[in-house]
Every structure is written in C-alpha cells, then in structure tokens.
Amino acid sequence: MRTTSPVLARKFRDIVARIGAAFRAQRAIDARRALLRYRHLLEQPHDPLPLNEIIPVSNKEDIADNAHGSDARERAAGDPTFERA
C-alpha cells in the first residue's frame, strides 16, 4: 500500500486553501456588485404612502354607464374628436 509523502500532502492542502480563499474573495466581490446594482430595491421609501387614502379611479358617470352595460369606448368610437392609439 502506497502512502503519500508529507511534502505532497502539504502542497495539496496549500493548493486547496488557495482555491478556497480565491472563491471567498470572488464571492465578496460578487456580493458588493449585487448590493451596488440592486441598492435601489433595498432603500427605505422616503415618503410612506398613507394607508387610508382613497385614490379615485373613475367618476360616477363611468361607473353608472358600465353598470348598465354600455362601454365608454363604444360611445367614443363614433365621436370624430376621439383619437385612436
């Protein structure tokens, strides 16, 4: 049965330690890059949105018309001032 020489074992451990150190250094570099790239996602909002504020999305006329089955786009289709995108 062959055994490894202490010199070769020490060299192998040194190589493995250097590879491990290189991986850790690269992970640190990648982590810094990710923090710089996505820092806008990590920042706290400066003006928190009020939770009890109601944002109006339509007026009463549109709501009533849609409730009766009419479509505002159909009404605007016959209007020459209506611009299509």
Coordinates of N, CA and C in Angstrom, one line a residue:
M1 N 0.8 -1.2 0.0 CA 0.0 0.0 0.0 C 0.9 1.2 0.0
R2 N 0.6 2.1 -0.9 CA 1.4 3.4 -1.0 C 0.8 4.5 -0.1
T3 N 1.7 5.2 0.4 CA 1.3 6.4 1.2 C 1.9 7.6 0.6
T4 N 1.2 8.7 0.8 CA 1.7 10.0 0.2 C 2.7 10.6 1.1
S5 N 3.6 11.2 0.4 CA 4.7 11.9 1.2 C 4.1 13.1 1.9
P6 N 4.7 13.5 3.0 CA 4.2 14.7 3.8 C 4.4 15.9 2.9
V7 N 5.4 16.0 2.1 CA 5.6 17.2 1.3 C 4.5 17.3 0.3
L8 N 4.1 16.2 -0.4 CA 3.0 16.3 -1.4 C 1.6 16.6 -0.7
A9 N 1.4 16.1 0.5 CA 0.2 16.3 1.2 C 0.1 17.8 1.6
R10 N 1.2 18.4 2.0 CA 1.3 19.8 2.4 C 1.0 20.7 1.2
K11 N 1.6 20.3 0.0 CA 1.4 21.1 -1.2 C -0.1 21.0 -1.6
F12 N -0.7 19.8 -1.5 CA -2.1 19.7 -1.8 C -3.0 20.5 -0.9
R13 N -2.7 20.5 0.4 CA -3.5 21.3 1.3 C -3.3 22.8 1.0
D14 N -2.1 23.2 0.6 CA -1.9 24.6 0.3 C -2.7 25.0 -0.9
I15 N -2.7 24.2 -1.9 CA -3.5 24.5 -3.2 C -4.9 24.6 -2.9
V16 N -5.5 23.6 -2.1 CA -6.9 23.7 -1.7 C -7.2 24.9 -0.9
A17 N -6.3 25.3 0.0 CA -6.5 26.6 0.8 C -6.5 27.8 -0.1
R18 N -5.6 27.8 -1.1 CA -5.6 29.0 -2.0 C -6.9 29.0 -2.9
I19 N -7.3 27.9 -3.3 CA -8.6 27.9 -4.1 C -9.8 28.3 -3.3
G20 N -9.8 27.9 -2.0 CA -10.9 28.3 -1.1 C -10.8 29.8 -0.9
A21 N -9.6 30.4 -0.7 CA -9.5 31.8 -0.5 C -9.9 32.6 -1.7
A22 N -9.6 32.1 -2.9 CA -10.0 32.7 -4.2 C -11.5 32.7 -4.3
F23 N -12.2 31.6 -4.0 CA -13.6 31.5 -4.0 C -14.3 32.5 -3.1
R24 N -13.7 32.6 -1.8 CA -14.3 33.5 -0.9 C -14.1 35.0 -1.3
A25 N -13.0 35.3 -1.9 CA -12.7 36.7 -2.4 C -13.7 37.0 -3.5
Q26 N -13.9 36.0 -4.4 CA -14.8 36.3 -5.5 C -16.2 36.4 -5.1
R27 N -16.6 35.6 -4.1 CA -18.0 35.8 -3.5 C -18.2 37.2 -2.9
A28 N -17.1 37.7 -2.2 CA -17.2 39.0 -1.6 C -17.4 40.1 -2.7
I29 N -16.6 39.9 -3.8 CA -16.7 40.9 -4.9 C -18.1 40.8 -5.5
D30 N -18.6 39.6 -5.8 CA -20.0 39.5 -6.3 C -21.0 40.1 -5.4
A31 N -20.9 39.9 -4.1 CA -21.8 40.4 -3.2 C -21.8 42.0 -3.2
R32 N -20.7 42.6 -3.3 CA -20.6 44.0 -3.4 C -21.2 44.5 -4.7
R33 N -21.0 43.8 -5.8 CA -21.6 44.2 -7.1 C -23.1 44.1 -7.0
A34 N -23.6 43.0 -6.4 CA -25.1 42.9 -6.3 C -25.7 44.0 -5.4
L35 N -25.0 44.3 -4.3 CA -25.5 45.4 -3.5 C -25.5 46.7 -4.2
L36 N -24.5 47.0 -5.0 CA -24.5 48.2 -5.8 C -25.6 48.2 -6.9
R37 N -25.7 47.1 -7.5 CA -26.7 47.0 -8.6 C -28.1 47.1 -8.2
Y38 N -28.4 46.5 -7.0 CA -29.8 46.5 -6.5 C -30.1 47.4 -5.3
R39 N -29.2 48.3 -5.0 CA -29.4 49.2 -3.8 C -30.7 49.9 -3.8
H40 N -31.2 50.2 -5.0 CA -32.5 51.0 -5.1 C -33.6 50.1 -4.6
L41 N -33.5 48.8 -4.6 CA -34.5 47.9 -4.1 C -34.4 47.8 -2.6
L42 N -33.3 48.0 -2.0 CA -33.0 47.9 -0.6 C -33.3 49.2 0.2
E43 N -33.4 50.3 -0.5 CA -33.6 51.6 0.2 C -35.0 51.7 0.8
Q44 N -35.1 52.3 1.9 CA -36.4 52.6 2.5 C -37.1 53.7 1.8
P45 N -38.4 53.6 1.6 CA -39.1 54.7 0.9 C -39.0 56.0 1.8
H46 N -38.8 57.1 1.1 CA -38.7 58.4 1.9 C -40.1 58.9 2.3
D47 N -41.1 58.8 1.5 CA -42.4 59.2 1.8 C -43.3 58.0 1.9
P48 N -43.6 57.5 3.0 CA -44.5 56.3 3.1 C -45.9 56.7 2.6
L49 N -46.5 55.8 1.8 CA -47.9 56.1 1.3 C -48.9 55.9 2.5
P50 N -49.8 56.9 2.6 CA -50.8 56.7 3.6 C -51.7 55.6 3.3
L51 N -52.0 54.7 4.3 CA -52.8 53.5 4.1 C -54.3 53.8 3.9
N52 N -54.7 54.9 4.5 CA -56.2 55.2 4.5 C -56.6 56.2 3.4
E53 N -55.7 56.5 2.5 CA -56.1 57.4 1.4 C -56.8 56.7 0.3
I54 N -57.9 57.2 -0.2 CA -58.6 56.6 -1.3 C -58.2 57.3 -2.6
I55 N -57.8 56.5 -3.5 CA -57.4 57.0 -4.8 C -58.6 56.9 -5.8
P56 N -59.1 58.0 -6.3 CA -60.2 57.8 -7.2 C -59.7 57.3 -8.6
V57 N -60.4 56.3 -9.1 CA -60.0 55.6 -10.4 C -61.0 56.0 -11.5
S58 N -62.2 56.4 -11.2 CA -63.1 56.8 -12.2 C -64.2 57.7 -11.6
N59 N -65.0 58.3 -12.5 CA -66.0 59.2 -12.0 C -67.3 58.4 -11.9
K60 N -68.4 59.0 -11.3 CA -69.6 58.3 -11.1 C -70.3 58.0 -12.4
E61 N -70.2 58.8 -13.4 CA -70.8 58.6 -14.7 C -70.3 57.3 -15.4
D62 N -69.0 57.1 -15.4 CA -68.4 55.9 -16.0 C -68.9 54.7 -15.2
I63 N -69.0 54.7 -13.9 CA -69.4 53.6 -13.1 C -70.9 53.3 -13.4
A64 N -71.7 54.3 -13.5 CA -73.1 54.1 -13.8 C -73.3 53.5 -15.2
D65 N -72.6 54.1 -16.2 CA -72.7 53.6 -17.6 C -72.3 52.1 -17.7
N66 N -71.2 51.8 -17.1 CA -70.7 50.4 -17.1 C -71.6 49.5 -16.4
A67 N -72.3 49.9 -15.4 CA -73.2 49.1 -14.7 C -74.4 48.8 -15.5
H68 N -74.8 49.7 -16.5 CA -75.9 49.4 -17.4 C -75.5 48.7 -18.7
G69 N -74.3 48.3 -18.8 CA -73.8 47.5 -19.9 C -73.3 48.3 -21.1
S70 N -73.2 49.6 -21.0 CA -72.6 50.4 -22.1 C -71.1 50.5 -21.9
D71 N -70.4 50.8 -23.0 CA -69.0 50.9 -22.9 C -68.5 52.2 -23.4
A72 N -67.7 52.9 -22.6 CA -67.3 54.3 -23.0 C -66.5 54.3 -24.3
R73 N -65.8 53.2 -24.6 CA -65.0 53.1 -25.9 C -66.0 53.0 -27.1
E74 N -67.1 52.4 -26.9 CA -68.1 52.3 -28.0 C -68.7 53.7 -28.3
R75 N -69.0 54.4 -27.2 CA -69.5 55.8 -27.4 C -68.5 56.7 -28.1
A76 N -67.2 56.5 -27.7 CA -66.2 57.4 -28.3 C -65.8 57.0 -29.7
A77 N -66.2 55.8 -30.2 CA -65.8 55.3 -31.5 C -66.5 56.1 -32.6
G78 N -67.7 56.6 -32.3 CA -68.5 57.4 -33.2 C -68.1 58.9 -33.2
D79 N -67.4 59.3 -32.2 CA -67.0 60.7 -32.0 C -65.8 61.0 -32.8
P80 N -65.8 62.0 -33.7 CA -64.6 62.3 -34.5 C -63.5 63.0 -33.7
T81 N -63.8 63.4 -32.5 CA -62.7 64.0 -31.7 C -61.9 63.0 -31.0
F82 N -62.4 61.7 -31.0 CA -61.7 60.7 -30.3 C -60.5 60.2 -31.1
E83 N -59.4 60.2 -30.5 CA -58.1 59.7 -31.2 C -57.8 58.3 -30.8
R84 N -57.5 57.5 -31.8 CA -57.1 56.1 -31.5 C -55.6 56.0 -31.5
A85 N -55.1 55.2 -30.6 CA -53.7 55.0 -30.4 C -53.1 54.1 -31.5

